[in-house]
């Protein structure tokens, strides 16, 4: 195992594409049993002191691979997204890159200074004042006292701590500690920032302020590794991404490609991927029915063919087959669509009631169609909930969590929705 760090870039001519972080075959194992873990720890420390410890790809009793043979590169000025389910090894990988723990196998080579924003304020001593913690924290990240003196006022101004700077950190709110932790880290002028969900803390104004500063650092040629469960955050910031699962590197590639693979893999049930595009329901008994029963739901193209993957910008039809037991001239469909990733935000809510277009349905089997001339949803996975009511209150039937996938023909990494468009040049004569 090797971790090598260089405080200053090579004296040779550098390029924007130079590799500043190289992770080669990194593996890390942990023990699930506390007593055995302590025993193994003492055993390994003794072996290190005696110089007899050897690399081993064998697991001892109760051990498991938190990371297994992970390799990738980070280039100067690049923002790299790191995605995976909880327990996939993301935080372990960041801690190895930051030098907080050592890998059991493999090599990590870092060119420049690393600032780990893994937990804002985690390294602060609660008894010390904010001022004292700034000096302690920034010195740990490699700055001299003179360098900290020169940047101290900027740190305090960014953190918006004010007179509390000379109060013990234990008297700070969580937001104040977060602001101070972020300000201390970014003012070390790191070459690589390791960001693990820290932008989810603090108020909205502070998060926006952090994002603006991170964007400025990226423009200045700094590099990021960003961990987030919010897919839009990764798509907005990162040009490329890597996907970890159970400690294994699944894929490395463009952000859009990786996020598509990751989102699809999240929705396996018993090893089988759930189907998208259509569902079929049994007809209810007379005692179960309220006068209208939903039999099937599917997305269709303009030719009436069932489609599993919708395409942003394409004409799309949501078709609902119903069994109507009694005539009604005041049927309304209420549709709500939510993103399955991120915060499960509501992205679309439409109804025939709000559109003042109630539907008239005679007895028998019929199809209700919601026709969308342009699908405005960006690529991703979605949940569709809808209900059919008589009027606006009396619910006849409903379907919850009808899942569907949207793909895109063009790059939409920074879009919140699809906007149909055309380009034209008018030349003055």
XYZ file of C-alpha atoms in Angstrom:
429
model
C 0.000 0.000 0.000
C 1.234 3.463 -0.866
C -0.023 6.986 -0.352
C 2.167 9.660 -1.851
C 1.558 13.397 -1.651
C 3.423 16.352 -3.145
C 2.797 19.817 -1.731
C 3.904 21.585 -4.898
C 3.220 20.717 -8.533
C 6.056 19.371 -10.644
C 8.453 21.982 -11.997
C 7.839 20.685 -15.509
C 5.300 22.423 -17.676
C 1.778 21.498 -16.604
C -1.387 21.330 -18.630
C -5.036 21.673 -17.715
C -5.428 17.950 -18.384
C -2.667 16.823 -16.006
C -3.578 14.071 -13.583
C -3.466 15.338 -9.991
C -5.033 12.288 -8.334
C -4.387 8.683 -9.286
C -6.131 5.832 -7.456
C -4.747 2.455 -8.514
C -6.174 -0.860 -7.312
C -7.172 0.461 -3.884
C -8.759 -2.029 -1.493
C -9.764 -1.614 2.145
C -11.148 -4.219 4.526
C -12.921 -3.812 7.837
C -14.103 -6.210 10.521
C -17.752 -6.422 11.533
C -16.956 -7.710 15.038
C -15.679 -5.068 17.494
C -13.530 -7.396 19.617
C -11.933 -9.031 16.587
C -11.421 -5.597 15.015
C -9.476 -4.403 18.068
C -7.412 -7.597 18.079
C -6.633 -7.280 14.356
C -5.721 -3.625 14.873
C -3.184 -4.410 17.598
C -1.836 -7.278 15.494
C -1.380 -5.035 12.441
C 0.281 -2.217 14.435
C 2.753 -4.673 15.937
C 3.509 -6.098 12.489
C 4.094 -2.587 11.132
C 6.475 -1.710 13.989
C 8.448 -4.918 13.432
C 8.430 -4.419 9.672
C 6.986 -7.865 9.037
C 3.496 -6.940 7.853
C 2.801 -8.084 4.316
C 0.112 -7.128 1.845
C -2.722 -9.605 1.832
C -5.785 -10.045 -0.335
C -7.184 -12.634 2.083
C -10.009 -11.861 4.483
C -9.759 -12.907 8.099
C -12.784 -14.079 10.106
C -15.602 -11.476 10.144
C -13.768 -9.184 7.694
C -15.232 -7.769 4.475
C -14.032 -5.578 1.635
C -15.300 -2.007 2.019
C -13.397 -1.228 -1.201
C -12.156 -3.823 -3.657
C -9.658 -2.958 -6.408
C -10.858 0.586 -7.184
C -8.975 2.588 -9.825
C -9.603 6.010 -11.421
C -7.936 9.362 -12.169
C -8.841 12.990 -11.455
C -7.474 15.756 -13.679
C -6.805 19.401 -12.932
C -9.961 21.513 -13.219
C -12.224 18.450 -13.271
C -15.304 17.893 -11.110
C -15.891 14.198 -10.525
C -19.136 12.830 -9.096
C -19.056 9.823 -6.776
C -22.349 7.940 -6.498
C -23.576 4.753 -4.886
C -25.992 3.470 -2.286
C -25.309 3.872 1.432
C -22.562 1.436 2.400
C -21.049 1.310 -1.082
C -17.656 2.642 0.090
C -17.857 6.314 -0.932
C -16.844 7.820 2.420
C -14.153 5.183 2.908
C -12.661 6.124 -0.453
C -12.672 9.840 0.403
C -10.974 9.166 3.736
C -8.248 7.166 2.015
C -7.668 9.966 -0.515
C -7.548 12.497 2.334
C -4.934 10.383 4.109
C -7.139 9.788 7.151
C -6.890 6.003 6.762
C -4.568 3.754 4.790
C -5.595 1.265 2.107
C -4.758 -2.411 2.623
C -3.858 -2.781 -1.041
C -3.198 -0.343 -3.870
C -1.740 3.086 -4.390
C -3.046 6.659 -4.057
C -0.945 9.441 -5.600
C -1.949 13.043 -4.926
C -0.302 16.099 -6.461
C -1.040 19.184 -4.373
C -3.050 20.007 -1.263
C -6.247 18.143 -0.357
C -9.082 19.692 1.679
C -11.617 17.131 2.899
C -15.077 18.635 3.385
C -16.315 15.300 4.679
C -17.994 16.668 7.804
C -17.962 20.406 8.342
C -16.524 21.318 11.707
C -15.852 17.675 12.605
C -12.241 18.513 13.521
C -13.130 21.428 15.786
C -12.410 21.300 19.501
C -15.642 22.447 21.217
C -13.740 23.950 24.156
C -11.563 26.174 21.965
C -12.834 29.440 20.490
C -13.639 29.885 16.814
C -10.395 31.827 16.378
C -8.317 29.050 17.953
C -10.074 26.399 15.897
C -9.369 28.284 12.661
C -5.648 28.253 13.403
C -5.683 24.597 14.499
C -7.830 23.419 11.569
C -6.003 25.302 8.831
C -2.583 24.351 10.183
C -3.612 20.677 9.994
C -4.500 21.291 6.342
C -0.940 22.496 5.717
C -0.878 26.286 6.167
C 1.766 28.188 8.104
C 0.843 30.688 10.826
C 1.670 33.588 8.503
C -0.586 32.184 5.785
C -3.422 31.771 8.286
C -2.851 35.345 9.547
C -3.152 36.645 5.992
C -6.455 34.819 5.384
C -8.019 35.018 8.832
C -10.232 38.055 8.152
C -11.505 36.501 4.906
C -12.418 33.291 6.753
C -14.353 35.179 9.445
C -16.116 37.364 6.868
C -17.147 34.371 4.765
C -18.340 32.414 7.809
C -20.359 35.405 9.072
C -19.443 34.547 12.667
C -18.983 38.130 13.868
C -18.305 38.677 17.575
C -18.766 34.944 18.265
C -15.312 34.273 16.825
C -13.831 34.504 20.341
C -16.487 32.314 21.953
C -16.085 28.547 22.457
C -17.336 26.525 19.495
C -19.549 24.503 21.858
C -21.731 27.629 22.146
C -22.222 27.769 18.342
C -25.305 26.578 16.553
C -24.831 23.756 14.024
C -25.175 26.303 11.227
C -22.434 28.539 12.648
C -20.066 25.578 13.025
C -20.838 24.477 9.454
C -20.105 27.946 8.065
C -16.820 28.140 9.958
C -15.780 24.659 8.831
C -16.475 25.398 5.166
C -14.767 28.796 5.300
C -11.648 27.293 6.917
C -11.372 24.522 4.335
C -11.829 26.561 1.152
C -9.425 29.299 2.259
C -6.569 26.798 2.358
C -6.677 27.146 -1.458
C -6.642 23.360 -1.973
C -5.855 21.685 -5.274
C -8.461 18.994 -4.578
C -11.701 19.381 -2.626
C -13.390 16.255 -1.261
C -17.049 17.131 -0.703
C -19.254 14.557 1.028
C -22.864 15.803 1.216
C -21.743 18.887 3.144
C -23.712 21.223 0.890
C -26.917 19.759 2.312
C -26.370 21.597 5.608
C -26.989 25.218 6.494
C -29.676 27.572 5.244
C -30.460 28.189 1.578
C -28.506 31.450 1.402
C -25.374 29.816 2.850
C -25.636 26.853 0.443
C -25.901 29.254 -2.491
C -22.885 31.165 -1.202
C -20.906 27.906 -0.941
C -21.903 26.867 -4.457
C -20.792 30.207 -5.892
C -17.420 29.847 -4.161
C -17.012 26.278 -5.392
C -17.800 27.395 -8.931
C -15.120 30.102 -8.680
C -12.587 27.531 -7.443
C -13.457 25.225 -10.328
C -12.969 28.069 -12.789
C -9.556 28.691 -11.196
C -8.449 25.160 -12.058
C -9.170 23.430 -8.746
C -10.588 19.899 -8.776
C -13.512 18.348 -6.887
C -14.775 14.948 -5.923
C -18.432 15.420 -5.008
C -20.559 12.858 -3.156
C -24.299 13.468 -3.197
C -27.526 11.486 -3.263
C -29.122 14.338 -5.187
C -28.670 13.431 -8.856
C -29.262 16.997 -10.017
C -26.382 18.263 -7.864
C -24.034 15.783 -9.542
C -25.367 16.618 -13.022
C -25.081 20.359 -12.427
C -21.506 20.332 -11.140
C -19.643 17.310 -12.519
C -18.368 16.508 -16.003
C -17.682 12.859 -15.177
C -18.652 10.373 -12.488
C -17.843 6.997 -10.977
C -20.321 4.496 -9.579
C -19.508 2.333 -6.550
C -21.569 -0.617 -5.349
C -20.631 -2.841 -2.397
C -17.059 -1.576 -2.584
C -16.697 -2.383 -6.285
C -16.186 0.120 -9.085
C -19.111 -0.502 -11.433
C -18.561 2.165 -14.069
C -16.582 5.298 -14.926
C -17.814 7.712 -17.596
C -19.752 10.852 -18.419
C -22.020 12.130 -15.656
C -25.229 11.584 -17.595
C -24.278 8.025 -18.509
C -23.297 7.098 -14.948
C -26.368 8.674 -13.348
C -28.628 6.780 -15.760
C -26.995 3.451 -14.839
C -27.044 4.288 -11.121
C -30.696 5.334 -11.057
C -31.792 2.203 -12.918
C -29.832 -0.049 -10.555
C -31.569 1.498 -7.547
C -34.848 -0.119 -8.526
C -34.160 -3.837 -8.410
C -36.516 -6.092 -6.544
C -35.264 -9.585 -5.643
C -32.596 -9.299 -8.292
C -35.050 -8.417 -11.073
C -35.405 -4.978 -12.568
C -38.921 -3.631 -12.337
C -40.755 -3.142 -15.597
C -41.620 0.327 -16.791
C -44.236 1.673 -19.156
C -47.388 -0.310 -18.339
C -49.326 -2.049 -15.570
C -52.414 -4.301 -15.631
C -54.905 -4.582 -12.780
C -57.650 -7.133 -12.077
C -61.245 -6.000 -12.333
C -62.815 -5.386 -8.934
C -65.820 -7.231 -7.591
C -69.123 -5.380 -7.349
C -68.646 -4.851 -3.606
C -65.123 -3.447 -4.115
C -66.009 -1.098 -6.976
C -67.133 2.520 -6.652
C -68.500 2.643 -10.193
C -65.230 2.878 -12.159
C -62.333 0.417 -12.177
C -58.884 1.037 -13.660
C -57.829 -2.005 -15.718
C -54.519 -0.930 -17.243
C -52.156 2.029 -17.477
C -49.561 2.513 -20.199
C -47.612 5.104 -22.116
C -48.057 5.115 -25.875
C -46.508 6.802 -28.898
C -48.519 8.581 -31.600
C -49.173 5.240 -33.335
C -50.666 3.708 -30.204
C -47.685 1.458 -29.465
C -46.783 0.863 -25.824
C -43.451 2.438 -24.901
C -41.311 1.560 -21.875
C -38.900 4.503 -22.049
C -40.273 7.964 -22.733
C -38.168 10.498 -24.640
C -37.861 14.160 -23.621
C -39.451 16.398 -26.231
C -41.428 13.610 -27.940
C -45.210 13.433 -28.196
C -46.468 11.077 -25.470
C -49.845 9.635 -24.505
C -50.814 8.347 -21.068
C -53.590 5.822 -21.733
C -55.813 4.497 -18.932
C -58.264 1.678 -19.641
C -61.320 1.724 -17.396
C -64.422 -0.353 -16.774
C -67.327 2.042 -16.187
C -70.381 0.567 -14.424
C -72.594 3.625 -14.466
C -72.703 6.692 -16.669
C -71.134 9.917 -15.467
C -70.613 13.289 -17.155
C -68.335 14.714 -14.495
C -65.271 12.440 -14.364
C -61.901 14.072 -13.620
C -58.350 12.732 -13.747
C -55.744 14.060 -11.270
C -52.084 13.357 -12.111
C -49.001 13.958 -9.920
C -45.452 13.138 -11.061
C -42.466 13.038 -8.694
C -38.762 12.457 -9.243
C -37.569 9.196 -7.710
C -34.085 10.587 -7.048
C -33.064 13.500 -4.841
C -35.792 14.854 -2.603
C -38.723 13.093 -4.333
C -39.877 16.529 -5.481
C -43.241 17.055 -7.153
C -42.389 18.122 -10.713
C -45.818 18.101 -12.366
C -49.434 18.227 -11.202
C -52.247 18.463 -13.730
C -55.938 17.601 -13.732
C -58.922 17.800 -16.041
C -60.750 19.477 -13.148
C -58.311 22.419 -13.030
C -58.368 22.554 -16.827
C -62.197 22.782 -16.612
C -62.548 19.780 -18.927
C -64.664 17.143 -17.150
C -64.980 13.847 -19.015
C -68.241 12.133 -19.964
C -68.096 8.324 -19.797
C -70.918 5.890 -20.681
C -71.024 2.351 -19.231
C -68.512 -0.133 -20.717
C -64.764 -0.386 -21.255
C -63.111 2.821 -22.425
C -59.697 4.495 -22.576
C -58.957 7.874 -21.024
C -56.003 9.558 -22.726
C -53.829 12.359 -21.456
C -52.094 13.628 -24.592
C -48.805 15.506 -24.194
C -47.665 17.150 -27.469
C -44.169 17.555 -25.963
C -42.897 15.624 -22.969
C -41.226 18.298 -20.838
C -39.600 15.983 -18.275
C -35.811 15.724 -18.197
C -34.174 12.257 -18.297
C -34.564 10.280 -15.088
C -36.872 7.964 -13.165
C -40.300 9.092 -11.993
C -43.287 8.030 -9.900
C -46.732 8.794 -11.255
C -49.703 8.899 -8.870
C -53.153 9.531 -10.254
C -56.754 9.235 -9.216
C -60.064 9.335 -11.052
C -62.834 11.210 -9.284
C -66.415 12.160 -9.841
C -66.288 15.912 -9.520
C -63.299 16.874 -7.386
C -63.938 14.938 -4.162
C -65.561 11.531 -4.745
C -62.700 9.137 -5.570
C -63.653 6.262 -7.846
C -60.248 4.583 -8.249
C -56.540 5.388 -8.105
C -53.061 4.095 -8.902
C -50.033 4.903 -6.740
C -46.361 4.658 -7.669
C -46.603 3.890 -11.371
C -42.914 4.083 -12.262
C -41.568 5.183 -15.607
C -38.273 6.203 -17.174
C -37.458 9.190 -19.364
C -34.438 9.279 -21.658
C -33.051 12.187 -23.687
C -31.795 12.558 -27.230
C -29.604 15.531 -26.333
C -27.430 16.569 -23.414
C -29.667 17.950 -20.650
C -27.254 17.813 -17.710
C -28.081 21.347 -16.541
C -31.809 21.354 -17.332
C -34.781 21.070 -15.026
C -37.215 20.382 -17.890
C -37.218 19.928 -21.644
C -37.899 23.062 -23.687
C -38.882 22.530 -27.353
C -36.832 24.958 -29.423
C -35.595 26.067 -32.814
C -32.655 28.261 -33.857
C -32.791 30.894 -36.570
C -30.599 33.715 -37.868
C -32.147 36.899 -39.252
C -29.657 38.749 -41.448
C -30.227 42.449 -41.915
C -30.105 43.589 -45.541
